[in-house]
């Protein structure tokens, strides 16, 4: 019986491997033998989670044709991977990926580092900040005081607590977008909201247009749901959406859904202006595409001079084309798993009906806590603290990276929680592996793309400041030197990799 659980085609694997090779080698590095480069490329794809463990690889002859190399090169690469524990084979069953004993399975998203590892590892993988106290404690205390009447009910509110739905609707109305509570569904975080939308609108095999780059965890969620992702390239730096490309993709690919982050895009930090928002809504409406807009970063404008444009749903107030997703996770605290969807009432009813077969509803206590914050003004105070902390961290991280890694390029965003960095020709995947070995965890660019794009990038979040930001930059510089010298840049990656 075969021990592989999925398969990767020769053409797909070749695309992913070529994306790694398109970036120039780092200063002082040397090009390895072809078989060694191929083995290292496949190993990195496994360690990055971009080729699944227990995935059947193409036959040697098929991959050789796809890569335009000799079959001997592929055979030697496979043999090297078998010797290192990254490949297993059996006659008649083929060869499939594996991880050596002592190496945990690679993480496929951006999961937070376990708390017990925080003492030795600087975690730049998760773009989340500690809770803005004392507001978390006050909100929970306020929620406990309001809990007794709800404790006498069944506790299941698939659409969300009526009081919180009304509160969120009132906030949209105050922002100039008249909204009824019937247009709101409370979810378990933004991920829960987007998961519900994907299952309702985009069945297995449906096309979903996504920004390129885009938020890694959402891309993986859509892949797991069986979606066919259609990437739409962003402009360089903080330019944001390329409307000509969006119009072409919406017209030619006719995707069922499109997912965008208009406010301080994750990972680039771009902020879309009102003209582009209006144009994208018009293009989506003309194409019959449902536009899912992620607003989780909207309140994190960090510079006083920022003039925030109207929300995207302002150009589709009825919610027939634009489905807006909000969350308390970024603006308040990731541990507060409260999100919401704003859409037309019939869409909300469909989402609520489908929820009966998923998670049934969102925890009551957390909903009461968010409602207490929004009702008392605590939300605004907590977000103000969050902005101050993120601004200080951003400025410290930017200064440290510019000093330690002057060849790295980036544009400083006016808000959000992330810095999108071009790594001076070094492989982001190899930097991530080398970083693990020197005590800094950083997600590589390909996690934010489709089919191996953005090999020459990493994402740095504004989660550390002060001396920790200095140390993080120094460790990144150490990792860059290792990659540039060949450790992880086509040579041997550190054996202490932790996913």
PDB file of N, CA, C and O in Angstrom, residues 67-140:
ATOM      1  N   UNK A  67      12.152  20.103 -16.163  1.00  0.00           N
ATOM      2  CA  UNK A  67      13.222  21.031 -15.774  1.00  0.00           C
ATOM      3  C   UNK A  67      14.284  21.199 -16.863  1.00  0.00           C
ATOM      4  O   UNK A  67      15.189  22.028 -16.708  1.00  0.00           O
ATOM      5  N   UNK A  68      14.186  20.396 -17.933  1.00  0.00           N
ATOM      6  CA  UNK A  68      15.184  20.420 -19.014  1.00  0.00           C
ATOM      7  C   UNK A  68      16.573  20.106 -18.473  1.00  0.00           C
ATOM      8  O   UNK A  68      17.559  20.796 -18.775  1.00  0.00           O
ATOM      9  N   UNK A  69      16.655  19.070 -17.632  1.00  0.00           N
ATOM     10  CA  UNK A  69      17.934  18.579 -17.128  1.00  0.00           C
ATOM     11  C   UNK A  69      18.003  17.085 -17.428  1.00  0.00           C
ATOM     12  O   UNK A  69      17.034  16.477 -17.875  1.00  0.00           O
ATOM     13  N   UNK A  70      19.141  16.485 -17.161  1.00  0.00           N
ATOM     14  CA  UNK A  70      19.285  15.056 -17.421  1.00  0.00           C
ATOM     15  C   UNK A  70      18.583  14.242 -16.348  1.00  0.00           C
ATOM     16  O   UNK A  70      18.424  14.686 -15.200  1.00  0.00           O
ATOM     17  N   UNK A  71      18.186  13.033 -16.729  1.00  0.00           N
ATOM     18  CA  UNK A  71      17.571  12.143 -15.746  1.00  0.00           C
ATOM     19  C   UNK A  71      18.575  11.786 -14.650  1.00  0.00           C
ATOM     20  O   UNK A  71      18.195  11.583 -13.496  1.00  0.00           O
ATOM     21  N   UNK A  72      19.856  11.745 -14.996  1.00  0.00           N
ATOM     22  CA  UNK A  72      20.887  11.453 -14.004  1.00  0.00           C
ATOM     23  C   UNK A  72      20.902  12.506 -12.897  1.00  0.00           C
ATOM     24  O   UNK A  72      21.081  12.189 -11.723  1.00  0.00           O
ATOM     25  N   UNK A  73      20.699  13.773 -13.285  1.00  0.00           N
ATOM     26  CA  UNK A  73      20.660  14.849 -12.285  1.00  0.00           C
ATOM     27  C   UNK A  73      19.509  14.642 -11.309  1.00  0.00           C
ATOM     28  O   UNK A  73      19.676  14.772 -10.094  1.00  0.00           O
ATOM     29  N   UNK A  74      18.336  14.325 -11.823  1.00  0.00           N
ATOM     30  CA  UNK A  74      17.184  14.112 -10.959  1.00  0.00           C
ATOM     31  C   UNK A  74      17.393  12.885 -10.079  1.00  0.00           C
ATOM     32  O   UNK A  74      17.094  12.900  -8.875  1.00  0.00           O
ATOM     33  N   UNK A  75      17.934  11.821 -10.654  1.00  0.00           N
ATOM     34  CA  UNK A  75      18.167  10.602  -9.875  1.00  0.00           C
ATOM     35  C   UNK A  75      19.139  10.871  -8.732  1.00  0.00           C
ATOM     36  O   UNK A  75      18.941  10.404  -7.601  1.00  0.00           O
ATOM     37  N   UNK A  76      20.198  11.648  -9.009  1.00  0.00           N
ATOM     38  CA  UNK A  76      21.164  11.972  -7.955  1.00  0.00           C
ATOM     39  C   UNK A  76      20.544  12.843  -6.874  1.00  0.00           C
ATOM     40  O   UNK A  76      20.823  12.683  -5.682  1.00  0.00           O
ATOM     41  N   UNK A  77      19.680  13.785  -7.281  1.00  0.00           N
ATOM     42  CA  UNK A  77      19.001  14.640  -6.296  1.00  0.00           C
ATOM     43  C   UNK A  77      18.085  13.812  -5.408  1.00  0.00           C
ATOM     44  O   UNK A  77      18.058  13.986  -4.177  1.00  0.00           O
ATOM     45  N   UNK A  78      17.316  12.906  -6.012  1.00  0.00           N
ATOM     46  CA  UNK A  78      16.430  12.046  -5.227  1.00  0.00           C
ATOM     47  C   UNK A  78      17.234  11.175  -4.258  1.00  0.00           C
ATOM     48  O   UNK A  78      16.834  10.960  -3.114  1.00  0.00           O
ATOM     49  N   UNK A  79      18.374  10.668  -4.729  1.00  0.00           N
ATOM     50  CA  UNK A  79      19.199   9.825  -3.858  1.00  0.00           C
ATOM     51  C   UNK A  79      19.735  10.638  -2.678  1.00  0.00           C
ATOM     52  O   UNK A  79      19.773  10.157  -1.530  1.00  0.00           O
ATOM     53  N   UNK A  80      20.130  11.892  -2.918  1.00  0.00           N
ATOM     54  CA  UNK A  80      20.605  12.750  -1.835  1.00  0.00           C
ATOM     55  C   UNK A  80      19.491  13.014  -0.822  1.00  0.00           C
ATOM     56  O   UNK A  80      19.718  12.996   0.394  1.00  0.00           O
ATOM     57  N   UNK A  81      18.287  13.257  -1.318  1.00  0.00           N
ATOM     58  CA  UNK A  81      17.157  13.495  -0.425  1.00  0.00           C
ATOM     59  C   UNK A  81      16.831  12.249   0.394  1.00  0.00           C
ATOM     60  O   UNK A  81      16.489  12.340   1.583  1.00  0.00           O
ATOM     61  N   UNK A  82      16.940  11.077  -0.202  1.00  0.00           N
ATOM     62  CA  UNK A  82      16.703   9.837   0.545  1.00  0.00           C
ATOM     63  C   UNK A  82      17.742   9.677   1.650  1.00  0.00           C
ATOM     64  O   UNK A  82      17.417   9.300   2.786  1.00  0.00           O
ATOM     65  N   UNK A  83      19.000   9.992   1.339  1.00  0.00           N
ATOM     66  CA  UNK A  83      20.068   9.856   2.332  1.00  0.00           C
ATOM     67  C   UNK A  83      19.876  10.818   3.507  1.00  0.00           C
ATOM     68  O   UNK A  83      20.255  10.513   4.643  1.00  0.00           O
ATOM     69  N   UNK A  84      19.257  11.968   3.240  1.00  0.00           N
ATOM     70  CA  UNK A  84      19.046  12.973   4.285  1.00  0.00           C
ATOM     71  C   UNK A  84      17.734  12.787   5.031  1.00  0.00           C
ATOM     72  O   UNK A  84      17.445  13.515   5.985  1.00  0.00           O
ATOM     73  N   UNK A  85      16.900  11.845   4.580  1.00  0.00           N
ATOM     74  CA  UNK A  85      15.637  11.596   5.273  1.00  0.00           C
ATOM     75  C   UNK A  85      14.476  12.412   4.774  1.00  0.00           C
ATOM     76  O   UNK A  85      13.404  12.409   5.385  1.00  0.00           O
ATOM     77  N   UNK A  86      14.646  13.124   3.634  1.00  0.00           N
ATOM     78  CA  UNK A  86      13.580  13.956   3.102  1.00  0.00           C
ATOM     79  C   UNK A  86      12.797  13.271   1.982  1.00  0.00           C
ATOM     80  O   UNK A  86      11.903  13.863   1.399  1.00  0.00           O
ATOM     81  N   UNK A  87      13.148  12.019   1.681  1.00  0.00           N
ATOM     82  CA  UNK A  87      12.455  11.287   0.636  1.00  0.00           C
ATOM     83  C   UNK A  87      12.447   9.806   0.995  1.00  0.00           C
ATOM     84  O   UNK A  87      13.452   9.277   1.507  1.00  0.00           O
ATOM     85  N   UNK A  88      11.304   9.180   0.751  1.00  0.00           N
ATOM     86  CA  UNK A  88      11.192   7.735   0.915  1.00  0.00           C
ATOM     87  C   UNK A  88      10.682   7.154  -0.399  1.00  0.00           C
ATOM     88  O   UNK A  88       9.929   7.816  -1.121  1.00  0.00           O
ATOM     89  N   UNK A  89      11.096   5.941  -0.693  1.00  0.00           N
ATOM     90  CA  UNK A  89      10.732   5.321  -1.967  1.00  0.00           C
ATOM     91  C   UNK A  89      10.440   3.837  -1.743  1.00  0.00           C
ATOM     92  O   UNK A  89      10.952   3.221  -0.804  1.00  0.00           O
ATOM     93  N   UNK A  90       9.611   3.306  -2.621  1.00  0.00           N
ATOM     94  CA  UNK A  90       9.385   1.873  -2.648  1.00  0.00           C
ATOM     95  C   UNK A  90       9.038   1.471  -4.073  1.00  0.00           C
ATOM     96  O   UNK A  90       8.273   2.162  -4.752  1.00  0.00           O
ATOM     97  N   UNK A  91       9.618   0.361  -4.503  1.00  0.00           N
ATOM     98  CA  UNK A  91       9.404  -0.092  -5.867  1.00  0.00           C
ATOM     99  C   UNK A  91       7.904  -0.302  -6.117  1.00  0.00           C
ATOM    100  O   UNK A  91       7.208  -0.942  -5.336  1.00  0.00           O
ATOM    101  N   UNK A  92       7.425   0.294  -7.190  1.00  0.00           N
ATOM    102  CA  UNK A  92       6.020   0.173  -7.541  1.00  0.00           C
ATOM    103  C   UNK A  92       5.131   1.243  -6.937  1.00  0.00           C
ATOM    104  O   UNK A  92       3.998   1.434  -7.377  1.00  0.00           O
ATOM    105  N   UNK A  93       5.636   1.950  -5.910  1.00  0.00           N
ATOM    106  CA  UNK A  93       4.832   2.991  -5.266  1.00  0.00           C
ATOM    107  C   UNK A  93       5.384   4.393  -5.520  1.00  0.00           C
ATOM    108  O   UNK A  93       4.722   5.384  -5.232  1.00  0.00           O
ATOM    109  N   UNK A  94       6.614   4.477  -6.038  1.00  0.00           N
ATOM    110  CA  UNK A  94       7.197   5.775  -6.320  1.00  0.00           C
ATOM    111  C   UNK A  94       7.965   6.337  -5.132  1.00  0.00           C
ATOM    112  O   UNK A  94       8.356   5.608  -4.207  1.00  0.00           O
ATOM    113  N   UNK A  95       8.169   7.651  -5.145  1.00  0.00           N
ATOM    114  CA  UNK A  95       8.904   8.357  -4.090  1.00  0.00           C
ATOM    115  C   UNK A  95       8.031   9.457  -3.529  1.00  0.00           C
ATOM    116  O   UNK A  95       7.328  10.154  -4.272  1.00  0.00           O
ATOM    117  N   UNK A  96       8.090   9.635  -2.220  1.00  0.00           N
ATOM    118  CA  UNK A  96       7.279  10.655  -1.577  1.00  0.00           C
ATOM    119  C   UNK A  96       8.091  11.396  -0.533  1.00  0.00           C
ATOM    120  O   UNK A  96       9.066  10.872   0.007  1.00  0.00           O
ATOM    121  N   UNK A  97       7.708  12.637  -0.263  1.00  0.00           N
ATOM    122  CA  UNK A  97       8.448  13.490   0.657  1.00  0.00           C
ATOM    123  C   UNK A  97       8.284  13.023   2.096  1.00  0.00           C
ATOM    124  O   UNK A  97       7.297  12.389   2.466  1.00  0.00           O
ATOM    125  N   UNK A  98       9.281  13.365   2.916  1.00  0.00           N
ATOM    126  CA  UNK A  98       9.273  13.002   4.331  1.00  0.00           C
ATOM    127  C   UNK A  98      10.076  14.048   5.089  1.00  0.00           C
ATOM    128  O   UNK A  98      10.647  14.970   4.480  1.00  0.00           O
ATOM    129  N   UNK A  99      10.094  13.932   6.412  1.00  0.00           N
ATOM    130  CA  UNK A  99      10.986  14.754   7.225  1.00  0.00           C
ATOM    131  C   UNK A  99      11.811  13.809   8.081  1.00  0.00           C
ATOM    132  O   UNK A  99      11.310  12.783   8.547  1.00  0.00           O
ATOM    133  N   UNK A 100      13.092  14.140   8.301  1.00  0.00           N
ATOM    134  CA  UNK A 100      13.943  13.250   9.102  1.00  0.00           C
ATOM    135  C   UNK A 100      13.467  13.168  10.543  1.00  0.00           C
ATOM    136  O   UNK A 100      12.769  14.053  11.042  1.00  0.00           O
ATOM    137  N   UNK A 101      13.858  12.101  11.202  1.00  0.00           N
ATOM    138  CA  UNK A 101      13.543  11.956  12.623  1.00  0.00           C
ATOM    139  C   UNK A 101      14.104  13.142  13.392  1.00  0.00           C
ATOM    140  O   UNK A 101      15.233  13.583  13.170  1.00  0.00           O
ATOM    141  N   UNK A 102      13.279  13.681  14.301  1.00  0.00           N
ATOM    142  CA  UNK A 102      13.692  14.838  15.099  1.00  0.00           C
ATOM    143  C   UNK A 102      13.272  16.165  14.518  1.00  0.00           C
ATOM    144  O   UNK A 102      13.374  17.193  15.180  1.00  0.00           O
ATOM    145  N   UNK A 103      12.822  16.163  13.275  1.00  0.00           N
ATOM    146  CA  UNK A 103      12.310  17.397  12.666  1.00  0.00           C
ATOM    147  C   UNK A 103      10.791  17.383  12.703  1.00  0.00           C
ATOM    148  O   UNK A 103      10.170  16.488  12.143  1.00  0.00           O
ATOM    149  N   UNK A 104      10.152  18.363  13.367  1.00  0.00           N
ATOM    150  CA  UNK A 104       8.696  18.408  13.359  1.00  0.00           C
ATOM    151  C   UNK A 104       8.164  18.735  11.980  1.00  0.00           C
ATOM    152  O   UNK A 104       8.896  19.246  11.127  1.00  0.00           O
ATOM    153  N   UNK A 105       6.909  18.405  11.745  1.00  0.00           N
ATOM    154  CA  UNK A 105       6.292  18.723  10.465  1.00  0.00           C
ATOM    155  C   UNK A 105       6.333  20.216  10.216  1.00  0.00           C
ATOM    156  O   UNK A 105       6.135  21.015  11.134  1.00  0.00           O
ATOM    157  N   UNK A 106       6.598  20.652   8.989  1.00  0.00           N
ATOM    158  CA  UNK A 106       6.655  22.084   8.711  1.00  0.00           C
ATOM    159  C   UNK A 106       5.295  22.743   8.859  1.00  0.00           C
ATOM    160  O   UNK A 106       4.271  22.156   8.529  1.00  0.00           O
ATOM    161  N   UNK A 107       5.289  23.980   9.382  1.00  0.00           N
ATOM    162  CA  UNK A 107       4.053  24.746   9.481  1.00  0.00           C
ATOM    163  C   UNK A 107       3.718  25.295   8.113  1.00  0.00           C
ATOM    164  O   UNK A 107       4.578  25.807   7.404  1.00  0.00           O
ATOM    165  N   UNK A 108       2.437  25.216   7.724  1.00  0.00           N
ATOM    166  CA  UNK A 108       2.057  25.671   6.390  1.00  0.00           C
ATOM    167  C   UNK A 108       1.541  27.093   6.413  1.00  0.00           C
ATOM    168  O   UNK A 108       1.387  27.718   5.393  1.00  0.00           O
ATOM    169  N   UNK A 109       1.225  27.646   7.579  1.00  0.00           N
ATOM    170  CA  UNK A 109       0.781  29.027   7.664  1.00  0.00           C
ATOM    171  C   UNK A 109       1.757  29.832   8.496  1.00  0.00           C
ATOM    172  O   UNK A 109       2.955  29.628   8.436  1.00  0.00           O
ATOM    173  N   UNK A 110       1.219  30.733   9.296  1.00  0.00           N
ATOM    174  CA  UNK A 110       2.052  31.574  10.146  1.00  0.00           C
ATOM    175  C   UNK A 110       1.628  31.389  11.595  1.00  0.00           C
ATOM    176  O   UNK A 110       1.261  32.335  12.277  1.00  0.00           O
ATOM    177  N   UNK A 111       1.661  30.146  12.056  1.00  0.00           N
ATOM    178  CA  UNK A 111       1.212  29.853  13.397  1.00  0.00           C
ATOM    179  C   UNK A 111       2.115  30.530  14.430  1.00  0.00           C
ATOM    180  O   UNK A 111       3.329  30.619  14.238  1.00  0.00           O
ATOM    181  N   UNK A 112       1.540  31.018  15.536  1.00  0.00           N
ATOM    182  CA  UNK A 112       2.370  31.639  16.570  1.00  0.00           C
ATOM    183  C   UNK A 112       3.360  30.643  17.149  1.00  0.00           C
ATOM    184  O   UNK A 112       3.087  29.449  17.256  1.00  0.00           O
ATOM    185  N   UNK A 113       4.545  31.129  17.537  1.00  0.00           N
ATOM    186  CA  UNK A 113       5.541  30.306  18.186  1.00  0.00           C
ATOM    187  C   UNK A 113       5.024  29.899  19.562  1.00  0.00           C
ATOM    188  O   UNK A 113       4.440  30.717  20.279  1.00  0.00           O
ATOM    189  N   UNK A 114       5.198  28.641  19.968  1.00  0.00           N
ATOM    190  CA  UNK A 114       4.753  28.232  21.300  1.00  0.00           C
ATOM    191  C   UNK A 114       5.381  29.104  22.381  1.00  0.00           C
ATOM    192  O   UNK A 114       6.565  29.458  22.277  1.00  0.00           O
ATOM    193  N   UNK A 115       4.627  29.472  23.417  1.00  0.00           N
ATOM    194  CA  UNK A 115       5.158  30.368  24.456  1.00  0.00           C
ATOM    195  C   UNK A 115       6.448  29.881  25.073  1.00  0.00           C
ATOM    196  O   UNK A 115       7.318  30.684  25.430  1.00  0.00           O
ATOM    197  N   UNK A 116       6.622  28.554  25.204  1.00  0.00           N
ATOM    198  CA  UNK A 116       7.828  28.041  25.851  1.00  0.00           C
ATOM    199  C   UNK A 116       9.088  28.282  25.030  1.00  0.00           C
ATOM    200  O   UNK A 116      10.202  28.175  25.544  1.00  0.00           O
ATOM    201  N   UNK A 117       8.926  28.605  23.733  1.00  0.00           N
ATOM    202  CA  UNK A 117      10.084  28.844  22.878  1.00  0.00           C
ATOM    203  C   UNK A 117      10.465  30.316  22.793  1.00  0.00           C
ATOM    204  O   UNK A 117      11.483  30.660  22.187  1.00  0.00           O
ATOM    205  N   UNK A 118       9.666  31.177  23.401  1.00  0.00           N
ATOM    206  CA  UNK A 118       9.892  32.610  23.233  1.00  0.00           C
ATOM    207  C   UNK A 118      11.178  33.095  23.892  1.00  0.00           C
ATOM    208  O   UNK A 118      11.724  34.123  23.528  1.00  0.00           O
ATOM    209  N   UNK A 119      11.677  32.366  24.888  1.00  0.00           N
ATOM    210  CA  UNK A 119      12.888  32.805  25.568  1.00  0.00           C
ATOM    211  C   UNK A 119      14.123  32.738  24.699  1.00  0.00           C
ATOM    212  O   UNK A 119      15.042  33.549  24.856  1.00  0.00           O
ATOM    213  N   UNK A 120      14.175  31.791  23.768  1.00  0.00           N
ATOM    214  CA  UNK A 120      15.362  31.609  22.945  1.00  0.00           C
ATOM    215  C   UNK A 120      15.171  32.055  21.500  1.00  0.00           C
ATOM    216  O   UNK A 120      16.147  32.177  20.758  1.00  0.00           O
ATOM    217  N   UNK A 121      13.947  32.290  21.084  1.00  0.00           N
ATOM    218  CA  UNK A 121      13.654  32.619  19.699  1.00  0.00           C
ATOM    219  C   UNK A 121      12.895  33.939  19.620  1.00  0.00           C
ATOM    220  O   UNK A 121      11.908  34.137  20.333  1.00  0.00           O
ATOM    221  N   UNK A 122      13.349  34.851  18.775  1.00  0.00           N
ATOM    222  CA  UNK A 122      12.593  36.074  18.499  1.00  0.00           C
ATOM    223  C   UNK A 122      11.602  35.755  17.392  1.00  0.00           C
ATOM    224  O   UNK A 122      11.992  35.361  16.296  1.00  0.00           O
ATOM    225  N   UNK A 123      10.323  35.917  17.701  1.00  0.00           N
ATOM    226  CA  UNK A 123       9.278  35.494  16.774  1.00  0.00           C
ATOM    227  C   UNK A 123       8.814  36.663  15.915  1.00  0.00           C
ATOM    228  O   UNK A 123       8.106  37.552  16.373  1.00  0.00           O
ATOM    229  N   UNK A 124       9.221  36.643  14.634  1.00  0.00           N
ATOM    230  CA  UNK A 124       8.737  37.623  13.659  1.00  0.00           C
ATOM    231  C   UNK A 124       7.788  36.956  12.673  1.00  0.00           C
ATOM    232  O   UNK A 124       7.573  37.455  11.574  1.00  0.00           O
ATOM    233  N   UNK A 125       7.222  35.835  13.070  1.00  0.00           N
ATOM    234  CA  UNK A 125       6.314  35.128  12.193  1.00  0.00           C
ATOM    235  C   UNK A 125       4.884  35.584  12.311  1.00  0.00           C
ATOM    236  O   UNK A 125       4.145  35.607  11.334  1.00  0.00           O
ATOM    237  N   UNK A 126       4.473  35.964  13.502  1.00  0.00           N
ATOM    238  CA  UNK A 126       3.072  36.287  13.771  1.00  0.00           C
ATOM    239  C   UNK A 126       2.912  37.794  13.958  1.00  0.00           C
ATOM    240  O   UNK A 126       3.544  38.384  14.840  1.00  0.00           O
ATOM    241  N   UNK A 127       2.077  38.423  13.145  1.00  0.00           N
ATOM    242  CA  UNK A 127       1.871  39.878  13.206  1.00  0.00           C
ATOM    243  C   UNK A 127       0.793  40.219  14.227  1.00  0.00           C
ATOM    244  O   UNK A 127      -0.295  40.675  13.878  1.00  0.00           O
ATOM    245  N   UNK A 128       1.089  39.977  15.492  1.00  0.00           N
ATOM    246  CA  UNK A 128       0.136  40.263  16.564  1.00  0.00           C
ATOM    247  C   UNK A 128       0.890  40.804  17.773  1.00  0.00           C
ATOM    248  O   UNK A 128       2.014  40.372  18.048  1.00  0.00           O
ATOM    249  N   UNK A 129       0.253  41.715  18.479  1.00  0.00           N
ATOM    250  CA  UNK A 129       0.852  42.358  19.641  1.00  0.00           C
ATOM    251  C   UNK A 129       0.187  41.874  20.927  1.00  0.00           C
ATOM    252  O   UNK A 129      -0.934  41.360  20.894  1.00  0.00           O
ATOM    253  N   UNK A 130       0.862  42.032  22.068  1.00  0.00           N
ATOM    254  CA  UNK A 130       0.223  41.687  23.345  1.00  0.00           C
ATOM    255  C   UNK A 130      -1.023  42.533  23.584  1.00  0.00           C
ATOM    256  O   UNK A 130      -1.213  43.591  22.973  1.00  0.00           O
ATOM    257  N   UNK A 131      -1.876  42.070  24.484  1.00  0.00           N
ATOM    258  CA  UNK A 131      -3.136  42.762  24.765  1.00  0.00           C
ATOM    259  C   UNK A 131      -2.888  44.166  25.314  1.00  0.00           C
ATOM    260  O   UNK A 131      -1.957  44.375  26.093  1.00  0.00           O
ATOM    261  N   UNK A 132      -3.712  45.150  24.920  1.00  0.00           N
ATOM    262  CA  UNK A 132      -3.567  46.523  25.426  1.00  0.00           C
ATOM    263  C   UNK A 132      -4.217  46.680  26.802  1.00  0.00           C
ATOM    264  O   UNK A 132      -5.358  47.129  26.917  1.00  0.00           O
ATOM    265  N   UNK A 133      -3.514  46.282  27.810  1.00  0.00           N
ATOM    266  CA  UNK A 133      -4.047  46.440  29.160  1.00  0.00           C
ATOM    267  C   UNK A 133      -4.030  47.908  29.573  1.00  0.00           C
ATOM    268  O   UNK A 133      -3.239  48.701  29.064  1.00  0.00           O
ATOM    269  N   UNK A 134      -4.969  48.291  30.502  1.00  0.00           N
ATOM    270  CA  UNK A 134      -5.867  47.433  31.290  1.00  0.00           C
ATOM    271  C   UNK A 134      -7.188  47.100  30.602  1.00  0.00           C
ATOM    272  O   UNK A 134      -8.096  46.570  31.226  1.00  0.00           O
ATOM    273  N   UNK A 135      -7.275  47.382  29.277  1.00  0.00           N
ATOM    274  CA  UNK A 135      -8.579  47.294  28.623  1.00  0.00           C
ATOM    275  C   UNK A 135      -9.068  45.867  28.425  1.00  0.00           C
ATOM    276  O   UNK A 135     -10.278  45.622  28.443  1.00  0.00           O
ATOM    277  N   UNK A 136      -8.174  44.909  28.283  1.00  0.00           N
ATOM    278  CA  UNK A 136      -8.623  43.520  28.194  1.00  0.00           C
ATOM    279  C   UNK A 136      -9.270  43.080  29.511  1.00  0.00           C
ATOM    280  O   UNK A 136     -10.374  42.517  29.518  1.00  0.00           O
ATOM    281  N   UNK A 137      -8.587  43.364  30.605  1.00  0.00           N
ATOM    282  CA  UNK A 137      -9.132  42.974  31.913  1.00  0.00           C
ATOM    283  C   UNK A 137     -10.456  43.662  32.187  1.00  0.00           C
ATOM    284  O   UNK A 137     -11.424  43.038  32.639  1.00  0.00           O
ATOM    285  N   UNK A 138     -10.529  44.940  31.891  1.00  0.00           N
ATOM    286  CA  UNK A 138     -11.780  45.676  32.130  1.00  0.00           C
ATOM    287  C   UNK A 138     -12.913  45.121  31.267  1.00  0.00           C
ATOM    288  O   UNK A 138     -14.059  45.018  31.728  1.00  0.00           O
ATOM    289  N   UNK A 139     -12.593  44.789  30.015  1.00  0.00           N
ATOM    290  CA  UNK A 139     -13.630  44.269  29.126  1.00  0.00           C
ATOM    291  C   UNK A 139     -14.154  42.928  29.609  1.00  0.00           C
ATOM    292  O   UNK A 139     -15.372  42.671  29.582  1.00  0.00           O
ATOM    293  N   UNK A 140     -13.273  42.062  30.080  1.00  0.00           N
ATOM    294  CA  UNK A 140     -13.707  40.755  30.576  1.00  0.00           C
ATOM    295  C   UNK A 140     -14.529  40.915  31.855  1.00  0.00           C
ATOM    296  O   UNK A 140     -15.556  40.241  32.038  1.00  0.00           O
TER     297      UNK A 140
END
